């Protein structure tokens, strides 16, 4: 997607002024996932300039701004939620918020240390918030006085220092820029003060021409080569503004990438919703953004740090679905990064670099995932990332099309014996040191890794998760539930719902490798309207019934398309599979459905012991 490049900034302004003005929808009128912009990008092809993004797979996100100096507290009161939204949460008046800049003096900011951390973590790009929704520029800008160089005692330009450190170490640099929302700019989107007398929604164009265009131009021209401009929350911003920003980036940095949150179907790749690690592959190049704890910006109370193994497994799961993982750190107000984040990122990076062959430039798995871990692909090699090493010493791959020429541990090259049985490929795994965080088995195949069948397999050794997203539905429907938890972290859940008739079914194809009895659990969410409704799960040979109870699912705000979701995991009993081979597992109402509020997230089939 390329637009005709504009010849000059003044020409850009004339074109925008000539276009019809369209009101910018106030963020309060939209849910957050609507504000993210959900239009698909125009092209799903991997262009030449996208190749580094697809190959590198792993980047650092940094949320750091004036909000960081508050650390979740305003006037002695803690505001729990998204750290960078404290102005919104605490309802801080614009003048007071801007005046707080005099207290922002991040004297422990060290660009060299941050770049070293990114390298140690195995990350190959850094994207930092140059201007978030608060409107505060973390760089030296001539277009505003509300900047770190003019409004704070710090006085330095940290973006300049970071650009120099990135260039020295060969790390790509990208800038986050909030193009629509600007809470301290009278004509900006979702301004938190009183609009000027005579204000009209189309005055957004004044803000866009006098602040957005000049500041984005500064970021593109004053800091060397930029890998990506990461826009955010376009909301209902008119298409002409997104197009103008694309033109601007292409004019000054034609090799620079733009994410899909520029809005209106523009962008070089898709950015999923925050913290969304999908279970299925997405069309075209895509990324998901996540954070090392729960909040994006630093908040004193958020100690929910992802472990090194969790970080590494998230990287694997994203790459295995064909995506790129960008993981956030939130520096404190003094510019330092919390030690827990440093330690866990570094430990995960040690593992990533030791297994780089199976991460960087790797392709998506041909499988839907395994109970014991996940897979990545490169050429004719299949890499098995084993999160849960088999106690039996045996790992089974039933649906592999090509023959295994060799099998070995990637970390040390130790060969693994391979047996071909009626169940499929059986790997005889050695005992391992418990310090081996995620062992990786490299299988060299006779052809490119392919799955013979999409059936989920039940091997009698590991639990098998029948995720809702992998089901085929008759009458009912797949539903996605999104909600926000305690400190602003986003949750995503794929479900089956909208049950209407007694004949409605969700069906999973399973390959039973070991016949016998299995424990069955169900993970569901139930609204009051479906409390005490009856349901039945069937295999070819057996069935098990259960009654759904109100789990606490609630719409938490009238008119909002999001939920405060509460799921229950319930042990149902024993289900028998008398024969091996591929068959169906189904779930549906036992009789006419009661109410309209029952959601199944997954069924879990566990070995019976």
Coordinates of C-alpha atoms in Angstrom, one line a residue:
X1 CA 0.0 0.0 0.0
X2 CA 1.6 3.2 -1.2
X3 CA 0.1 6.6 -1.5
X4 CA 1.4 9.5 -3.7
X5 CA 4.0 11.3 -1.7
X6 CA 3.3 14.9 -0.9
X7 CA 6.0 17.4 -2.0
X8 CA 6.1 19.5 1.2
X9 CA 4.6 19.9 4.6
X10 CA 2.8 23.1 3.6
X11 CA 1.2 21.2 0.7
X12 CA 0.0 18.5 3.2
X13 CA -1.6 21.2 5.3
X14 CA -3.4 22.7 2.2
X15 CA -4.7 19.4 1.2
X16 CA -6.1 18.7 4.7
X17 CA -7.7 22.1 4.9
X18 CA -9.4 21.5 1.6
X19 CA -10.9 18.2 2.7
X20 CA -14.2 18.1 4.4
X21 CA -13.9 18.0 8.2
X22 CA -15.3 15.0 10.0
X23 CA -15.8 15.0 13.8
X24 CA -13.6 12.8 15.9
X25 CA -15.6 10.6 18.2
X26 CA -14.9 11.1 21.9
X27 CA -13.2 8.1 23.4
X28 CA -16.0 7.9 26.0
X29 CA -18.4 7.0 23.2
X30 CA -16.4 3.9 22.2
X31 CA -15.1 0.8 23.8
X32 CA -11.4 0.4 23.9
X33 CA -11.3 -2.4 21.2
X34 CA -13.3 0.0 19.0
X35 CA -10.8 2.8 19.7
X36 CA -8.0 0.5 18.6
X37 CA -9.4 0.4 15.1
X38 CA -10.4 -3.0 13.8
X39 CA -10.3 -2.6 10.1
X40 CA -8.2 -5.2 8.3
X41 CA -5.1 -3.9 6.6
X42 CA -5.3 -3.4 2.8
X43 CA -2.6 -6.0 2.0
X44 CA -1.6 -9.3 3.7
X45 CA 1.5 -9.7 1.6
X46 CA 5.0 -9.7 3.2
X47 CA 6.7 -6.8 1.4
X48 CA 10.5 -6.5 1.2
X49 CA 10.5 -3.8 3.9
X50 CA 8.5 -6.1 6.2
X51 CA 11.0 -8.9 6.1
X52 CA 12.9 -7.8 9.2
X53 CA 9.7 -7.5 11.1
X54 CA 8.6 -11.0 10.2
X55 CA 12.1 -12.5 10.8
X56 CA 13.0 -10.8 14.1
X57 CA 9.9 -11.8 15.9
X58 CA 10.6 -10.2 19.2
X59 CA 10.7 -6.5 20.3
X60 CA 10.7 -4.3 23.3
X61 CA 7.8 -1.9 24.0
X62 CA 8.4 1.0 26.5
X63 CA 5.6 3.0 28.2
X64 CA 7.2 6.0 29.8
X65 CA 5.8 9.5 30.2
X66 CA 4.8 12.1 32.7
X67 CA 2.3 9.6 34.1
X68 CA 5.3 7.5 35.1
X69 CA 6.3 10.1 37.7
X70 CA 3.0 9.5 39.5
X71 CA 3.4 5.7 39.7
X72 CA -0.3 5.2 40.1
X73 CA -0.8 7.8 42.8
X74 CA -2.5 11.2 42.7
X75 CA -2.7 13.4 45.8
X76 CA -2.0 10.5 48.1
X77 CA -4.6 8.2 46.6
X78 CA -3.8 5.1 44.6
X79 CA -5.8 4.7 41.4
X80 CA -5.8 1.1 40.3
X81 CA -5.9 0.5 36.6
X82 CA -3.9 1.3 33.5
X83 CA -0.9 3.4 34.8
X84 CA -0.7 5.7 31.8
X85 CA -4.4 6.5 32.1
X86 CA -4.1 8.1 35.6
X87 CA -5.1 11.5 34.3
X88 CA -8.3 9.9 33.1
X89 CA -8.9 7.7 36.1
X90 CA -8.1 10.3 38.8
X91 CA -9.9 13.0 36.8
X92 CA -6.9 15.3 37.1
X93 CA -7.6 18.8 35.7
X94 CA -5.6 19.8 32.7
X95 CA -3.8 22.7 34.4
X96 CA -2.8 20.6 37.4
X97 CA -1.6 17.7 35.2
X98 CA 0.5 20.0 33.1
X99 CA 1.9 21.7 36.2
X100 CA 3.0 18.4 37.5
X101 CA 5.7 18.3 34.9
X102 CA 7.9 20.4 37.1
X103 CA 8.2 17.3 39.4
X104 CA 9.4 15.0 36.6
X105 CA 13.2 14.6 36.8
X106 CA 14.2 11.0 35.7
X107 CA 17.8 11.3 36.7
X108 CA 18.3 7.5 36.5
X109 CA 17.3 7.2 32.9
X110 CA 20.1 5.4 31.1
X111 CA 19.6 4.8 27.3
X112 CA 22.6 2.6 27.1
X113 CA 21.4 0.3 29.9
X114 CA 17.9 0.0 28.3
X115 CA 19.4 -1.0 24.9
X116 CA 21.7 -3.5 26.6
X117 CA 18.6 -5.0 28.4
X118 CA 16.8 -5.3 25.1
X119 CA 19.8 -7.1 23.5
X120 CA 20.3 -9.3 26.6
X121 CA 16.6 -10.2 26.3
X122 CA 17.0 -11.3 22.7
X123 CA 14.9 -8.3 21.4
X124 CA 15.8 -6.7 18.1
X125 CA 13.7 -3.5 18.1
X126 CA 12.6 -1.0 20.7
X127 CA 9.4 1.0 20.4
X128 CA 8.9 3.8 23.0
X129 CA 6.1 6.2 23.7
X130 CA 7.1 9.5 22.2
X131 CA 3.7 11.0 23.0
X132 CA 0.9 9.1 24.7
X133 CA -2.7 10.2 25.2
X134 CA -1.7 12.7 27.9
X135 CA -0.2 14.9 25.1
X136 CA 3.2 15.2 26.8
X137 CA 6.1 14.9 24.3
X138 CA 9.0 12.8 25.6
X139 CA 11.3 14.6 23.0
X140 CA 12.4 18.1 22.1
X141 CA 9.5 19.5 20.0
X142 CA 9.1 22.9 18.5
X143 CA 5.4 22.3 18.1
X144 CA 4.6 22.4 21.9
X145 CA 5.8 23.7 25.2
X146 CA 4.4 20.6 27.0
X147 CA 7.6 18.6 26.5
X148 CA 10.3 16.9 28.6
X149 CA 12.9 19.4 27.4
X150 CA 10.8 22.5 28.2
X151 CA 8.5 21.7 31.1
X152 CA 10.7 19.6 33.4
X153 CA 13.9 20.1 35.3
X154 CA 15.3 17.1 33.4
X155 CA 15.8 19.2 30.3
X156 CA 17.4 16.4 28.2
X157 CA 15.9 14.7 25.1
X158 CA 15.8 11.0 26.1
X159 CA 14.6 10.0 22.6
X160 CA 17.9 11.4 21.1
X161 CA 19.9 9.5 23.7
X162 CA 18.0 6.3 22.9
X163 CA 18.4 6.8 19.2
X164 CA 22.2 7.1 19.6
X165 CA 22.4 4.0 21.8
X166 CA 20.3 1.9 19.4
X167 CA 22.4 2.9 16.5
X168 CA 25.6 2.0 18.3
X169 CA 24.3 -1.5 19.2
X170 CA 22.4 -2.2 16.0
X171 CA 19.0 -2.2 17.5
X172 CA 16.1 -0.8 15.5
X173 CA 14.1 2.1 17.1
X174 CA 10.5 2.9 16.7
X175 CA 8.2 5.6 18.2
X176 CA 4.7 5.3 19.6
X177 CA 2.6 8.3 18.9
X178 CA -1.1 8.9 19.9
X179 CA -2.4 10.6 16.8
X180 CA -6.1 11.0 17.8
X181 CA -6.4 11.2 21.6
X182 CA -4.6 14.2 23.2
X183 CA -6.1 14.9 26.7
X184 CA -4.3 18.2 27.2
X185 CA -4.8 19.8 23.8
X186 CA -8.0 21.8 23.5
X187 CA -8.7 20.6 19.9
X188 CA -7.4 17.1 20.4
X189 CA -9.4 13.9 20.7
X190 CA -11.0 13.4 24.1
X191 CA -9.7 16.6 25.6
X192 CA -10.1 16.5 29.4
X193 CA -10.7 20.2 29.9
X194 CA -13.3 22.7 28.8
X195 CA -13.3 23.2 25.0
X196 CA -12.7 26.8 23.8
X197 CA -15.7 29.0 23.2
X198 CA -17.0 28.4 19.7
X199 CA -15.3 25.0 19.5
X200 CA -16.6 22.8 16.7
X201 CA -15.7 19.1 16.2
X202 CA -14.0 19.9 12.9
X203 CA -11.5 21.9 14.9
X204 CA -9.7 18.6 15.4
X205 CA -8.0 19.6 12.1
X206 CA -6.3 22.5 13.9
X207 CA -4.8 20.1 16.4
X208 CA -3.8 17.7 13.6
X209 CA -2.1 20.3 11.5
X210 CA -0.5 22.3 14.3
X211 CA 0.7 19.5 16.6
X212 CA 0.4 16.0 15.1
X213 CA 2.0 16.7 11.7
X214 CA 4.9 18.8 13.0
X215 CA 5.7 16.4 15.8
X216 CA 5.5 13.3 13.6
X217 CA 7.8 15.1 11.2
X218 CA 10.2 15.9 14.0
X219 CA 10.3 12.2 15.0
X220 CA 10.9 11.2 11.4
X221 CA 13.7 13.7 10.7
X222 CA 15.6 14.3 13.9
X223 CA 16.5 10.8 15.1
X224 CA 18.0 8.9 12.2
X225 CA 16.5 5.8 10.7
X226 CA 13.2 4.7 12.3
X227 CA 12.0 1.2 12.1
X228 CA 8.3 1.8 12.9
X229 CA 5.9 4.5 13.8
X230 CA 3.4 2.9 16.2
X231 CA 0.1 4.8 16.2
X232 CA -2.7 4.1 18.6
X233 CA -6.5 4.5 19.2
X234 CA -7.6 6.1 16.0
X235 CA -11.2 5.7 17.0
X236 CA -13.4 7.2 14.3
X237 CA -10.7 9.5 13.1
X238 CA -11.5 10.4 9.5
X239 CA -9.7 8.4 6.8
X240 CA -8.0 11.6 5.4
X241 CA -5.9 11.9 8.6
X242 CA -4.7 8.3 8.4
X243 CA -3.8 8.8 4.8
X244 CA -2.0 12.0 5.4
X245 CA 0.2 10.3 8.1
X246 CA 1.0 7.5 5.8
X247 CA 2.1 10.0 3.2
X248 CA 4.2 11.8 5.8
X249 CA 6.0 8.6 6.9
X250 CA 6.6 7.5 3.3
X251 CA 7.9 10.9 2.4
X252 CA 10.6 11.1 5.1
X253 CA 11.3 7.4 5.8
X254 CA 10.0 5.2 3.1
X255 CA 11.3 2.0 4.7
X256 CA 9.6 2.8 8.0
X257 CA 6.7 0.5 9.0
X258 CA 3.3 1.6 10.2
X259 CA 1.0 -0.5 12.3
X260 CA -2.7 -1.0 11.7
X261 CA -3.7 1.2 14.6
X262 CA -3.2 4.2 12.3
X263 CA -6.8 3.3 11.4
X264 CA -9.0 3.1 8.3
X265 CA -7.4 0.0 6.9
X266 CA -4.0 1.5 6.5
X267 CA -0.8 0.0 7.9
X268 CA 1.9 -2.5 6.9
X269 CA 0.9 -5.1 9.5
X270 CA -1.9 -5.9 11.9
X271 CA -1.7 -5.1 15.6
X272 CA -4.0 -7.3 17.6
X273 CA -5.8 -6.2 20.8
X274 CA -3.6 -5.6 23.8
X275 CA -2.3 -8.8 25.5
X276 CA -4.0 -11.1 23.0
X277 CA -2.0 -14.2 22.3
X278 CA -4.3 -16.0 19.8
X279 CA -4.9 -19.8 19.5
X280 CA -5.1 -19.6 15.7
X281 CA -3.1 -18.1 12.9
X282 CA -4.0 -14.7 11.5
X283 CA -3.9 -13.6 7.8
X284 CA -0.8 -11.6 6.8
X285 CA 1.9 -10.2 9.0
X286 CA 0.8 -9.4 12.6
X287 CA 2.0 -8.7 16.1
X288 CA 0.6 -8.8 19.6
X289 CA 1.7 -6.5 22.3
X290 CA 2.0 -7.6 25.9
X291 CA 3.6 -6.4 29.1
X292 CA 6.0 -7.8 31.7
X293 CA 3.4 -7.5 34.5
X294 CA -0.2 -6.2 34.2
X295 CA 0.0 -2.4 33.8
X296 CA 1.8 -0.8 30.9
X297 CA 3.2 2.2 32.7
X298 CA 4.9 1.7 36.0
X299 CA 2.5 1.5 39.0
X300 CA 3.8 0.8 42.5
X301 CA 1.2 -1.9 43.3
X302 CA 1.6 -4.1 40.3
X303 CA 4.0 -6.9 41.2
X304 CA 2.4 -9.6 38.9
X305 CA 5.7 -10.2 37.0
X306 CA 5.8 -12.8 34.2
X307 CA 8.5 -15.4 34.9
X308 CA 11.3 -16.0 32.5
X309 CA 9.6 -19.3 31.4
X310 CA 6.3 -17.5 30.8
X311 CA 8.0 -14.9 28.7
X312 CA 9.9 -17.5 26.7
X313 CA 6.7 -19.6 26.2
X314 CA 4.7 -16.6 25.1
X315 CA 7.4 -15.8 22.5
X316 CA 7.2 -19.4 21.2
X317 CA 3.3 -19.4 21.1
X318 CA 3.2 -16.2 19.1
X319 CA 5.9 -17.3 16.6
X320 CA 4.1 -20.7 16.4
X321 CA 1.0 -18.9 15.2
X322 CA 3.0 -16.8 12.7
X323 CA 3.3 -13.6 14.6
X324 CA 5.7 -11.2 16.3
X325 CA 5.7 -10.5 20.0
X326 CA 6.4 -7.1 21.5
X327 CA 6.8 -7.1 25.2
X328 CA 6.5 -3.9 27.3
X329 CA 8.5 -2.6 30.2
X330 CA 7.4 0.4 32.3
X331 CA 10.2 2.4 33.7
X332 CA 9.7 4.2 37.0
X333 CA 9.4 8.0 37.2
X334 CA 13.2 8.2 37.8
X335 CA 13.8 6.4 34.5
X336 CA 15.0 3.1 36.0
X337 CA 13.5 -0.3 35.1
X338 CA 12.2 -2.5 37.9
X339 CA 14.7 -5.3 38.8
X340 CA 12.1 -8.1 38.5
X341 CA 11.5 -7.1 34.8
X342 CA 15.3 -6.9 34.2
X343 CA 16.0 -10.3 35.7
X344 CA 13.1 -12.2 34.0
X345 CA 13.8 -10.6 30.6
X346 CA 17.5 -11.4 30.8
X347 CA 16.9 -15.0 31.9
X348 CA 14.3 -15.5 29.1
X349 CA 16.8 -13.9 26.7
X350 CA 19.5 -16.4 27.6
X351 CA 17.1 -19.2 26.6
X352 CA 16.0 -17.4 23.4
X353 CA 19.6 -16.9 22.2
X354 CA 20.5 -20.5 23.0
X355 CA 17.6 -21.6 20.8
X356 CA 17.7 -18.8 18.3
X357 CA 17.6 -21.2 15.4
X358 CA 14.0 -22.1 16.4
X359 CA 12.8 -18.5 17.0
X360 CA 14.2 -15.9 14.6
X361 CA 13.0 -16.3 11.1
X362 CA 10.9 -19.3 12.1
X363 CA 7.6 -20.1 10.4
X364 CA 4.3 -21.0 12.0
X365 CA 3.5 -24.5 13.3
X366 CA 1.4 -26.8 11.1
X367 CA -0.4 -28.0 14.2
X368 CA -2.9 -26.3 16.5
X369 CA -0.6 -26.7 19.4
X370 CA 0.0 -29.5 21.8
X371 CA -0.8 -30.1 25.5
X372 CA 2.9 -30.4 26.2
X373 CA 4.1 -27.3 24.3
X374 CA 4.2 -25.9 20.8
X375 CA 6.2 -26.0 17.5
X376 CA 8.0 -23.7 15.1
X377 CA 9.3 -24.5 11.6
X378 CA 12.2 -23.6 9.4
X379 CA 12.7 -25.3 6.1
X380 CA 12.4 -29.1 6.6
X381 CA 13.0 -28.8 10.3
X382 CA 10.3 -29.0 13.0
X383 CA 11.2 -27.6 16.4
X384 CA 9.3 -29.1 19.4
X385 CA 9.3 -26.6 22.3
X386 CA 8.5 -28.9 25.2
X387 CA 7.0 -26.8 28.1
X388 CA 6.1 -29.9 30.1
X389 CA 8.8 -32.7 29.6
X390 CA 7.2 -36.1 29.5
X391 CA 7.5 -38.1 32.8
X392 CA 7.2 -41.3 30.8
X393 CA 10.1 -40.4 28.6
X394 CA 7.9 -40.7 25.5
X395 CA 6.6 -37.9 23.3
X396 CA 4.1 -38.8 20.5
X397 CA 3.5 -36.8 17.3
X398 CA 0.5 -38.6 15.5
X399 CA -0.3 -36.3 12.6
X400 CA 3.1 -35.8 10.9
X401 CA 3.2 -36.3 7.1
X402 CA 6.9 -36.7 6.4
X403 CA 9.4 -39.2 7.8
X404 CA 11.9 -38.1 10.5
X405 CA 15.5 -38.3 9.3
X406 CA 17.0 -37.3 12.6
X407 CA 16.0 -36.0 16.1
X408 CA 18.2 -34.2 18.6
X409 CA 18.1 -31.8 21.5
X410 CA 18.8 -28.3 20.0
X411 CA 20.7 -27.2 23.1
X412 CA 23.4 -29.8 23.0
X413 CA 22.9 -32.0 19.9
X414 CA 22.2 -35.2 21.8
X415 CA 20.4 -37.6 19.5
X416 CA 16.9 -38.8 20.4
X417 CA 15.7 -42.3 19.3
X418 CA 12.6 -42.3 17.1
X419 CA 10.1 -45.1 16.7
X420 CA 7.4 -45.3 14.1
X421 CA 4.3 -47.0 15.6
X422 CA 0.6 -47.2 14.9
X423 CA 0.1 -44.1 17.1
X424 CA 2.6 -42.0 14.9
X425 CA 6.1 -40.8 15.7
X426 CA 7.3 -41.7 19.1
X427 CA 10.3 -39.9 20.6
X428 CA 12.2 -41.6 23.4
X429 CA 13.3 -38.6 25.5
X430 CA 16.2 -38.7 27.9
X431 CA 16.1 -37.4 31.5
X432 CA 16.9 -33.7 31.7
X433 CA 18.3 -31.2 34.2
X434 CA 15.4 -29.3 35.7
X435 CA 17.3 -26.1 34.9
X436 CA 16.6 -26.6 31.2
X437 CA 13.7 -24.1 31.1
X438 CA 12.1 -25.2 27.8
X439 CA 13.9 -28.1 26.0
X440 CA 13.7 -27.9 22.2
X441 CA 13.8 -31.0 20.1
X442 CA 14.9 -30.5 16.5
X443 CA 13.3 -32.9 14.0
X444 CA 14.9 -33.0 10.5
X445 CA 12.1 -34.3 8.1
X446 CA 12.1 -35.6 4.6
X447 CA 9.9 -32.7 3.5
X448 CA 8.4 -29.4 4.8
X449 CA 6.5 -30.1 8.1
X450 CA 2.8 -30.8 7.5
X451 CA 0.0 -32.2 9.5
X452 CA -2.0 -35.1 8.1
X453 CA -5.0 -34.2 10.1
X454 CA -6.4 -31.3 12.2
X455 CA -7.8 -33.7 14.8
X456 CA -6.7 -33.0 18.4
X457 CA -5.2 -36.1 19.9
X458 CA -5.7 -37.8 23.2
X459 CA -2.7 -39.8 24.2
X460 CA -3.4 -41.0 27.7
X461 CA -0.4 -39.1 29.0
X462 CA -1.2 -35.3 28.8
X463 CA -4.5 -33.4 29.3
X464 CA -6.1 -32.5 25.9
X465 CA -7.8 -29.1 25.7
X466 CA -10.7 -28.9 23.3
X467 CA -10.6 -25.1 22.8
X468 CA -13.9 -23.6 21.6
X469 CA -12.1 -21.9 18.7
X470 CA -11.3 -25.3 17.2
X471 CA -14.9 -26.6 17.2
X472 CA -17.3 -26.8 14.4
X473 CA -20.7 -25.4 15.3
X474 CA -24.2 -26.3 14.3
X475 CA -26.9 -23.7 15.2
X476 CA -24.8 -22.1 18.0
X477 CA -21.9 -19.7 17.2
X478 CA -18.3 -18.8 18.1
X479 CA -18.1 -15.8 20.4
X480 CA -15.2 -13.7 21.5
X481 CA -15.3 -12.2 25.0
X482 CA -12.9 -9.3 26.0
X483 CA -12.7 -7.7 29.4
X484 CA -10.3 -5.8 31.6
X485 CA -9.1 -7.1 34.9
X486 CA -7.7 -5.6 38.1
X487 CA -4.7 -3.5 36.9
X488 CA -5.9 -2.8 33.4
X489 CA -4.8 -6.0 31.8
X490 CA -6.9 -7.2 28.9
X491 CA -8.3 -10.7 28.7
X492 CA -9.5 -12.5 25.6
X493 CA -11.6 -15.6 25.5
X494 CA -12.9 -17.7 22.6
X495 CA -16.2 -19.4 23.3
X496 CA -19.2 -21.2 21.9
X497 CA -22.5 -19.5 22.7
X498 CA -25.8 -18.3 21.2
X499 CA -27.5 -21.6 21.9
X500 CA -31.0 -21.5 20.4
X501 CA -32.3 -25.1 19.8
X502 CA -32.0 -28.5 21.4
X503 CA -30.2 -29.7 18.3
X504 CA -27.4 -27.1 18.5
X505 CA -24.0 -28.6 18.8
X506 CA -20.3 -27.8 19.1
X507 CA -18.1 -30.6 17.7
X508 CA -14.4 -31.4 18.0
X509 CA -12.6 -34.0 15.9
X510 CA -10.3 -36.0 18.2
X511 CA -7.8 -38.8 17.6
X512 CA -7.8 -41.3 20.4
X513 CA -4.4 -42.8 20.7
X514 CA -5.1 -44.7 23.9
X515 CA -8.6 -46.1 24.5
X516 CA -10.0 -46.1 28.0
X517 CA -11.5 -43.9 30.6
X518 CA -10.8 -40.2 30.9
X519 CA -11.6 -37.5 33.4
X520 CA -13.5 -34.6 31.9
X521 CA -13.6 -31.0 32.9
X522 CA -15.4 -28.1 31.4
X523 CA -14.5 -24.4 31.5
X524 CA -17.6 -22.2 31.1
X525 CA -19.1 -18.8 31.9
X526 CA -22.8 -18.6 32.8
X527 CA -25.1 -15.6 33.1
X528 CA -28.1 -15.7 35.5
X529 CA -30.5 -16.4 32.6
X530 CA -28.9 -19.8 32.0
X531 CA -28.4 -20.8 35.6
X532 CA -29.4 -24.4 36.2
X533 CA -29.5 -25.2 32.5
X534 CA -28.7 -28.8 31.5
X535 CA -25.9 -29.8 29.1
X536 CA -24.5 -33.1 27.7
X537 CA -21.0 -34.0 26.4
X538 CA -20.8 -37.1 24.1
X539 CA -18.1 -39.3 22.7
X540 CA -18.9 -42.1 20.2
X541 CA -19.2 -44.5 23.1
X542 CA -20.3 -42.6 26.1
X543 CA -21.9 -39.4 27.5
X544 CA -21.8 -37.2 30.5
X545 CA -24.4 -34.6 31.7
X546 CA -24.0 -31.6 33.9
X547 CA -25.9 -28.6 35.2
X548 CA -24.5 -25.1 34.6
X549 CA -24.5 -22.6 37.5
X550 CA -24.3 -18.9 37.4
X551 CA -20.5 -18.2 37.3
X552 CA -20.7 -14.4 37.9
X553 CA -20.7 -13.4 34.2
X554 CA -21.9 -9.8 34.0
X555 CA -22.1 -6.9 31.7
X556 CA -20.3 -4.4 33.9
X557 CA -21.4 -1.2 32.2
X558 CA -24.6 -0.4 30.4
X559 CA -24.1 0.0 26.7
X560 CA -20.6 -1.4 26.8
X561 CA -19.9 -4.4 24.5
X562 CA -17.4 -5.8 27.0
X563 CA -17.9 -8.1 30.0
X564 CA -16.6 -8.7 33.4
X565 CA -16.1 -12.3 32.6
X566 CA -16.0 -15.0 35.3
X567 CA -15.4 -18.6 34.3
X568 CA -15.7 -21.8 36.3
X569 CA -13.7 -25.0 35.8
X570 CA -15.9 -27.9 36.8
X571 CA -14.9 -31.6 37.1
X572 CA -17.7 -33.5 35.5
X573 CA -16.7 -37.2 35.9
X574 CA -15.5 -40.0 33.7
X575 CA -16.0 -40.4 29.9
X576 CA -15.1 -43.6 28.1
X577 CA -13.5 -43.9 24.7
X578 CA -13.7 -47.6 23.8
X579 CA -11.8 -47.5 20.5
X580 CA -8.7 -45.8 19.1
X581 CA -8.9 -43.6 16.0
X582 CA -10.6 -40.4 14.9
X583 CA -14.0 -39.6 16.3
X584 CA -16.2 -36.7 17.5
X585 CA -16.7 -35.2 20.9
X586 CA -19.8 -33.0 21.0
X587 CA -21.5 -30.7 23.5
X588 CA -25.0 -29.3 23.4
X589 CA -28.1 -28.5 25.5
X590 CA -30.0 -31.4 27.1
X591 CA -33.4 -30.3 25.8
X592 CA -34.3 -26.8 24.9
X593 CA -31.7 -24.2 25.9
X594 CA -32.5 -22.2 29.0
X595 CA -31.8 -18.5 28.7
X596 CA -29.1 -17.0 26.4
X597 CA -26.1 -16.7 28.7
X598 CA -24.1 -19.9 28.5
X599 CA -20.5 -19.9 27.1
X600 CA -18.2 -22.8 26.8
X601 CA -14.5 -21.9 26.6
X602 CA -13.0 -25.4 26.5
X603 CA -13.4 -29.0 27.4
X604 CA -10.5 -30.7 29.1
X605 CA -9.9 -34.5 28.7
X606 CA -7.4 -35.8 31.3
X607 CA -5.9 -39.2 31.9
X608 CA -7.9 -41.2 34.4
X609 CA -5.8 -42.2 37.4

